[in-house]
Short mmCIF file of C-alpha atoms in Angstrom, two decimals:
data_model
loop_
_atom_site.label_atom_id
_atom_site.label_comp_id
_atom_site.label_asym_id
_atom_site.label_seq_id
_atom_site.Cartn_x
_atom_site.Cartn_y
_atom_site.Cartn_z
CA UNK R 3 -0.02 0.23 0.00
CA UNK R 4 1.25 3.39 -0.87
CA UNK R 5 0.91 6.70 0.72
CA UNK R 6 0.81 10.27 -0.55
CA UNK R 7 3.42 12.62 0.76
CA UNK R 8 2.13 14.40 4.06
CA UNK R 9 0.55 17.74 3.32
CA UNK R 10 2.35 20.81 4.13
CA UNK R 11 0.76 23.72 5.90
CA UNK R 12 0.35 26.93 3.85
CA UNK R 13 0.96 29.22 6.83
CA UNK R 14 2.44 29.31 10.25
CA UNK R 15 -0.40 27.80 12.33
CA UNK R 16 0.02 24.07 12.33
CA UNK R 17 2.91 22.32 14.04
CA UNK R 18 3.76 18.53 13.19
CA UNK R 19 5.86 16.81 15.89
CA UNK R 20 6.18 13.67 14.34
CA UNK R 21 4.84 13.20 10.76
CA UNK R 22 2.95 10.04 9.96
CA UNK R 23 1.77 10.02 6.35
CA UNK R 24 0.20 6.87 6.94
CA UNK R 25 -1.80 7.96 9.72
CA UNK R 26 -5.48 7.04 9.92
CA UNK R 27 -6.54 10.16 11.67
CA UNK R 28 -4.85 13.50 12.65
CA UNK R 29 -5.53 14.85 16.00
CA UNK R 30 -5.29 18.54 16.31
CA UNK R 31 -4.57 20.08 19.62
CA UNK R 32 -5.51 23.57 20.57
CA UNK R 33 -3.51 25.35 23.66
CA UNK R 34 -4.79 27.25 26.50
CA UNK R 35 -4.36 30.93 27.10
CA UNK R 36 -0.86 31.94 26.83
CA UNK R 37 0.08 28.55 25.93
CA UNK R 38 2.01 27.40 22.60
CA UNK R 39 2.06 24.24 20.45
CA UNK R 40 5.05 22.82 22.16
CA UNK R 41 2.78 22.25 25.09
CA UNK R 42 1.44 19.17 23.24
CA UNK R 43 4.47 17.50 22.46
CA UNK R 44 4.61 15.11 25.41
CA UNK R 45 1.19 13.88 24.24
CA UNK R 46 2.42 13.35 20.67
CA UNK R 47 5.14 11.17 22.14
CA UNK R 48 2.64 9.22 24.38
CA UNK R 49 3.18 5.35 24.29
CA UNK R 50 -0.55 4.93 24.98
CA UNK R 51 -1.47 7.05 22.00
CA UNK R 52 -2.59 4.97 18.90
CA UNK R 53 0.27 4.41 16.21
CA UNK R 54 -2.03 5.34 13.55
CA UNK R 55 -2.65 8.68 15.21
CA UNK R 56 -0.61 11.81 14.07
CA UNK R 57 -0.58 14.67 16.39
CA UNK R 58 -0.80 18.29 15.13
CA UNK R 59 -0.71 21.38 17.24
CA UNK R 60 -1.87 24.84 16.58
CA UNK R 61 0.57 27.68 17.19
CA UNK R 62 -1.23 30.80 17.87
CA UNK R 63 0.32 34.37 16.95
CA UNK R 64 2.41 35.96 19.18
CA UNK R 65 4.71 33.33 20.88
CA UNK R 66 7.68 31.28 20.35
CA UNK R 67 8.74 31.49 16.58
CA UNK R 68 5.40 33.90 15.88
CA UNK R 69 6.36 36.38 18.70
CA UNK R 70 6.58 39.15 16.19
CA UNK R 71 3.37 38.58 14.68
CA UNK R 72 0.07 40.71 15.56
CA UNK R 73 -2.01 38.99 18.51
CA UNK R 74 -5.39 38.09 17.83
CA UNK R 75 -8.20 38.97 20.63
CA UNK R 76 -11.17 37.53 19.12
CA UNK R 77 -12.17 33.75 19.37
CA UNK R 78 -14.07 33.77 16.22
CA UNK R 79 -11.47 35.46 14.21
CA UNK R 80 -8.84 32.91 15.45
CA UNK R 81 -11.32 30.08 14.55
CA UNK R 82 -11.68 31.51 11.21
CA UNK R 83 -7.88 31.52 10.55
CA UNK R 84 -7.26 27.98 12.04
CA UNK R 85 -10.20 26.48 10.02
CA UNK R 86 -8.35 27.83 7.04
CA UNK R 87 -5.10 26.57 8.05
CA UNK R 88 -6.45 22.97 8.34
CA UNK R 89 -7.56 22.81 4.64
CA UNK R 90 -4.41 21.05 3.56
CA UNK R 91 -5.02 18.24 6.22
CA UNK R 92 -8.51 17.27 5.24
CA UNK R 93 -7.32 14.38 3.28
CA UNK R 94 -7.56 12.49 6.53
CA UNK R 95 -10.02 12.40 9.18
CA UNK R 96 -9.43 14.91 12.10
CA UNK R 97 -10.15 14.77 15.86
CA UNK R 98 -9.61 18.04 18.08
CA UNK R 99 -8.33 18.18 21.63
CA UNK R 100 -8.78 21.66 23.18
CA UNK R 101 -7.61 22.86 26.74
CA UNK R 102 -9.16 25.61 28.27
CA UNK R 103 -9.22 28.50 25.81
CA UNK R 104 -8.26 25.75 23.28
CA UNK R 105 -11.46 23.86 24.24
CA UNK R 106 -13.50 26.91 22.92
CA UNK R 107 -11.42 27.33 19.90
CA UNK R 108 -11.63 23.61 19.13
CA UNK R 109 -15.61 23.78 19.31
CA UNK R 110 -15.74 26.69 17.01
CA UNK R 111 -13.56 25.41 14.48
CA UNK R 112 -15.43 22.05 14.37
CA UNK R 113 -18.48 24.45 14.11
CA UNK R 114 -16.99 26.01 10.99
CA UNK R 115 -15.70 22.70 9.29
CA UNK R 116 -18.93 20.69 9.60
CA UNK R 117 -20.59 22.61 6.71
CA UNK R 118 -17.49 22.27 4.33
CA UNK R 119 -15.56 19.52 2.65
CA UNK R 120 -13.75 18.33 5.45
CA UNK R 121 -16.70 17.94 7.73
CA UNK R 122 -17.00 17.52 11.66
CA UNK R 123 -14.16 15.99 13.50
CA UNK R 124 -14.20 12.19 14.32
CA UNK R 125 -14.34 13.32 17.74
CA UNK R 126 -14.02 16.31 20.04
CA UNK R 127 -12.05 16.35 23.19
CA UNK R 128 -12.63 19.38 25.36
CA UNK R 129 -10.53 19.91 28.71
CA UNK R 130 -10.65 22.14 31.64
CA UNK R 131 -13.64 24.34 30.25
CA UNK R 132 -17.25 25.00 31.03
CA UNK R 133 -19.60 24.40 28.14
CA UNK R 134 -19.80 27.36 25.72
CA UNK R 135 -23.49 27.89 26.44
CA UNK R 136 -22.48 28.97 30.09
CA UNK R 137 -21.23 32.32 30.27
CA UNK R 138 -19.49 33.50 33.12
CA UNK R 139 -18.20 36.86 33.56
CA UNK R 140 -14.30 37.16 33.37
CA UNK R 141 -12.07 39.88 34.59
CA UNK R 142 -8.44 38.23 34.52
CA UNK R 143 -7.78 40.42 31.55
CA UNK R 144 -8.24 43.58 33.60
CA UNK R 145 -5.71 42.79 36.31
CA UNK R 146 -2.63 44.71 36.68
CA UNK R 147 0.64 42.83 35.89
CA UNK R 148 1.28 41.86 39.30
CA UNK R 149 -2.29 40.28 40.00
CA UNK R 150 -2.16 38.56 36.42
CA UNK R 151 1.24 36.89 37.36
CA UNK R 152 -0.45 35.94 40.76
CA UNK R 153 -3.33 34.26 38.69
CA UNK R 154 -0.69 32.32 36.52
CA UNK R 155 1.02 30.96 39.54
CA UNK R 156 -2.10 29.66 40.91
CA UNK R 157 -3.40 28.05 37.73
CA UNK R 158 -0.21 26.19 37.50
CA UNK R 159 0.39 26.08 33.85
CA UNK R 160 3.41 28.32 33.39
CA UNK R 161 6.95 27.45 34.43
CA UNK R 162 7.79 29.35 37.83
CA UNK R 163 11.07 30.14 36.46
CA UNK R 164 9.45 32.05 33.42
CA UNK R 165 7.47 34.11 35.87
CA UNK R 166 10.73 35.05 38.05
CA UNK R 167 12.25 36.36 34.80
CA UNK R 168 11.70 40.02 34.24
CA UNK R 169 12.62 39.85 30.42
CA UNK R 170 10.41 36.81 29.84
CA UNK R 171 7.48 38.15 31.82
CA UNK R 172 7.57 41.30 29.45
CA UNK R 173 7.15 38.80 26.64
CA UNK R 174 4.48 36.70 28.55
CA UNK R 175 2.12 39.27 30.02
CA UNK R 176 0.91 40.80 26.80
CA UNK R 177 0.22 37.49 25.26
CA UNK R 178 -1.61 36.00 28.50
CA UNK R 179 -3.68 39.29 28.77
CA UNK R 180 -4.54 39.14 25.33
CA UNK R 181 -5.83 35.56 25.26
CA UNK R 182 -7.62 36.06 28.56
CA UNK R 183 -9.25 39.01 26.71
CA UNK R 184 -10.41 36.84 23.78
CA UNK R 185 -11.78 34.17 25.60
CA UNK R 186 -13.54 36.26 28.32
CA UNK R 187 -15.21 38.63 25.89
CA UNK R 188 -16.30 35.38 23.88
CA UNK R 189 -19.94 34.81 23.58
CA UNK R 190 -21.44 31.79 22.09
CA UNK R 191 -24.07 31.89 19.39
CA UNK R 192 -26.64 29.35 19.59
CA UNK R 193 -26.45 26.71 16.80
CA UNK R 194 -27.68 23.31 16.15
CA UNK R 195 -25.36 20.68 18.03
CA UNK R 196 -22.64 18.80 16.50
CA UNK R 197 -23.25 15.00 15.76
CA UNK R 198 -19.73 13.84 16.59
CA UNK R 199 -18.61 11.95 20.05
CA UNK R 200 -17.66 14.72 22.62
CA UNK R 201 -15.55 13.67 25.58
CA UNK R 202 -15.21 16.49 28.31
CA UNK R 203 -12.14 16.09 30.56
CA UNK R 204 -11.46 17.88 33.89
CA UNK R 205 -9.55 17.80 36.90
CA UNK R 206 -11.72 17.27 40.03
CA UNK R 207 -10.03 20.41 41.74
CA UNK R 208 -10.27 22.81 38.88
CA UNK R 209 -11.65 26.02 40.17
CA UNK R 210 -12.19 27.21 36.65
CA UNK R 211 -14.39 24.32 35.39
CA UNK R 212 -16.85 22.99 38.03
CA UNK R 213 -18.20 19.48 37.12
CA UNK R 214 -21.64 20.78 36.65
CA UNK R 215 -20.61 23.39 33.99
CA UNK R 216 -18.39 20.74 32.23
CA UNK R 217 -21.21 18.35 32.05
CA UNK R 218 -23.32 20.84 30.32
CA UNK R 219 -21.00 20.18 27.21
CA UNK R 220 -23.45 17.20 26.54
CA UNK R 221 -26.03 19.66 24.81
CA UNK R 222 -23.48 20.43 22.32
CA UNK R 223 -23.56 17.03 20.57
CA UNK R 224 -26.21 14.87 19.50
CA UNK R 225 -23.51 12.10 19.35
CA UNK R 226 -22.40 10.04 22.17
CA UNK R 227 -21.05 12.11 25.39
CA UNK R 228 -18.53 11.10 27.85
CA UNK R 229 -17.33 12.94 31.08
CA UNK R 230 -13.82 11.89 32.32
CA UNK R 231 -12.67 13.20 35.42
CA UNK R 232 -8.89 13.24 36.78
CA UNK R 233 -7.27 14.19 40.05
CA UNK R 234 -5.96 17.51 40.01
CA UNK R 235 -6.52 21.16 39.21
CA UNK R 236 -6.78 23.08 35.80
CA UNK R 237 -3.58 21.71 34.55
CA UNK R 238 -4.32 18.12 35.62
CA UNK R 239 -3.24 16.92 32.28
CA UNK R 240 0.46 17.81 33.19
CA UNK R 241 0.46 14.63 35.61
CA UNK R 242 -2.02 12.54 33.44
CA UNK R 243 -0.56 12.46 29.99
CA UNK R 244 -0.74 8.89 29.83
CA UNK R 245 -4.34 8.68 31.15
CA UNK R 246 -5.44 11.27 28.61
CA UNK R 247 -3.76 9.79 25.70
CA UNK R 248 -5.49 6.45 26.75
CA UNK R 249 -9.11 8.20 26.67
CA UNK R 250 -8.41 9.88 23.32
CA UNK R 251 -7.06 6.33 21.81
CA UNK R 252 -10.09 4.48 23.06
CA UNK R 253 -12.42 6.91 21.64
CA UNK R 254 -11.01 7.08 18.52
CA UNK R 255 -10.70 3.18 18.08
CA UNK R 256 -14.26 2.93 19.20
CA UNK R 257 -15.04 5.48 16.54
CA UNK R 258 -13.23 3.88 13.80
CA UNK R 259 -15.07 0.64 14.12
CA UNK R 260 -18.52 2.24 13.60
CA UNK R 261 -20.12 2.67 10.17
CA UNK R 262 -19.21 5.96 8.20
CA UNK R 263 -22.13 8.25 8.20
CA UNK R 264 -22.62 10.91 5.62
CA UNK R 265 -20.83 13.92 7.20
CA UNK R 266 -17.22 13.91 5.85
CA UNK R 267 -14.89 13.23 8.82
CA UNK R 268 -17.62 12.75 11.45
CA UNK R 269 -17.18 9.02 11.16
#
């Protein structure tokens, strides 16, 4: 059996940690506020992830190799751009995994793709985030720099060494503030539910994502819904990479065994 050469992204939005041209499905990962594509490198290397799964990660503007680019402070605009960037990868089924702000973006991109040639993702995994239909007023983006750094320390997703380095902080704070502004000002526009399987993952001590709020993701799909609770806080997945990869692999394996539907990659 022969395989076509792996597609190359037409812009800098997509990172490929381990190209797998023979992959059956591509898992697209969406980082949290202030996060970068490299956050998902450990997941891409997980031994419990199915070998026929290729991990792609989204790189938002304003960080790492894109640090000189204009920041985007709108979830809808960012989702539009990501949906465009994924077009070259639509030759294989896609699955989405998003953490925190990334969960909202993954959901919004899935909404955009379902009406086009790519279609819905094979599965949607949303982590550490309440359902988009539940709006909660957020003010983190309005905090002064010192309080914003304190929020980052409490959340636990940023290396403390970065927060103690004044030069790095000068680069981090504008990006984090921008991302919080985007997700805190986001408002869900009611649409019909997706049809793909939706799995919500959360830490049992996550102050940003109470279990009842995470359970509400159920209403956003007509397909199977599952809720997976891990021990830990907002960044529970830092210590549960294998468990998260196992959930992803089992869901995708189960989905691959089901008959294809008429809606593109939602199969």
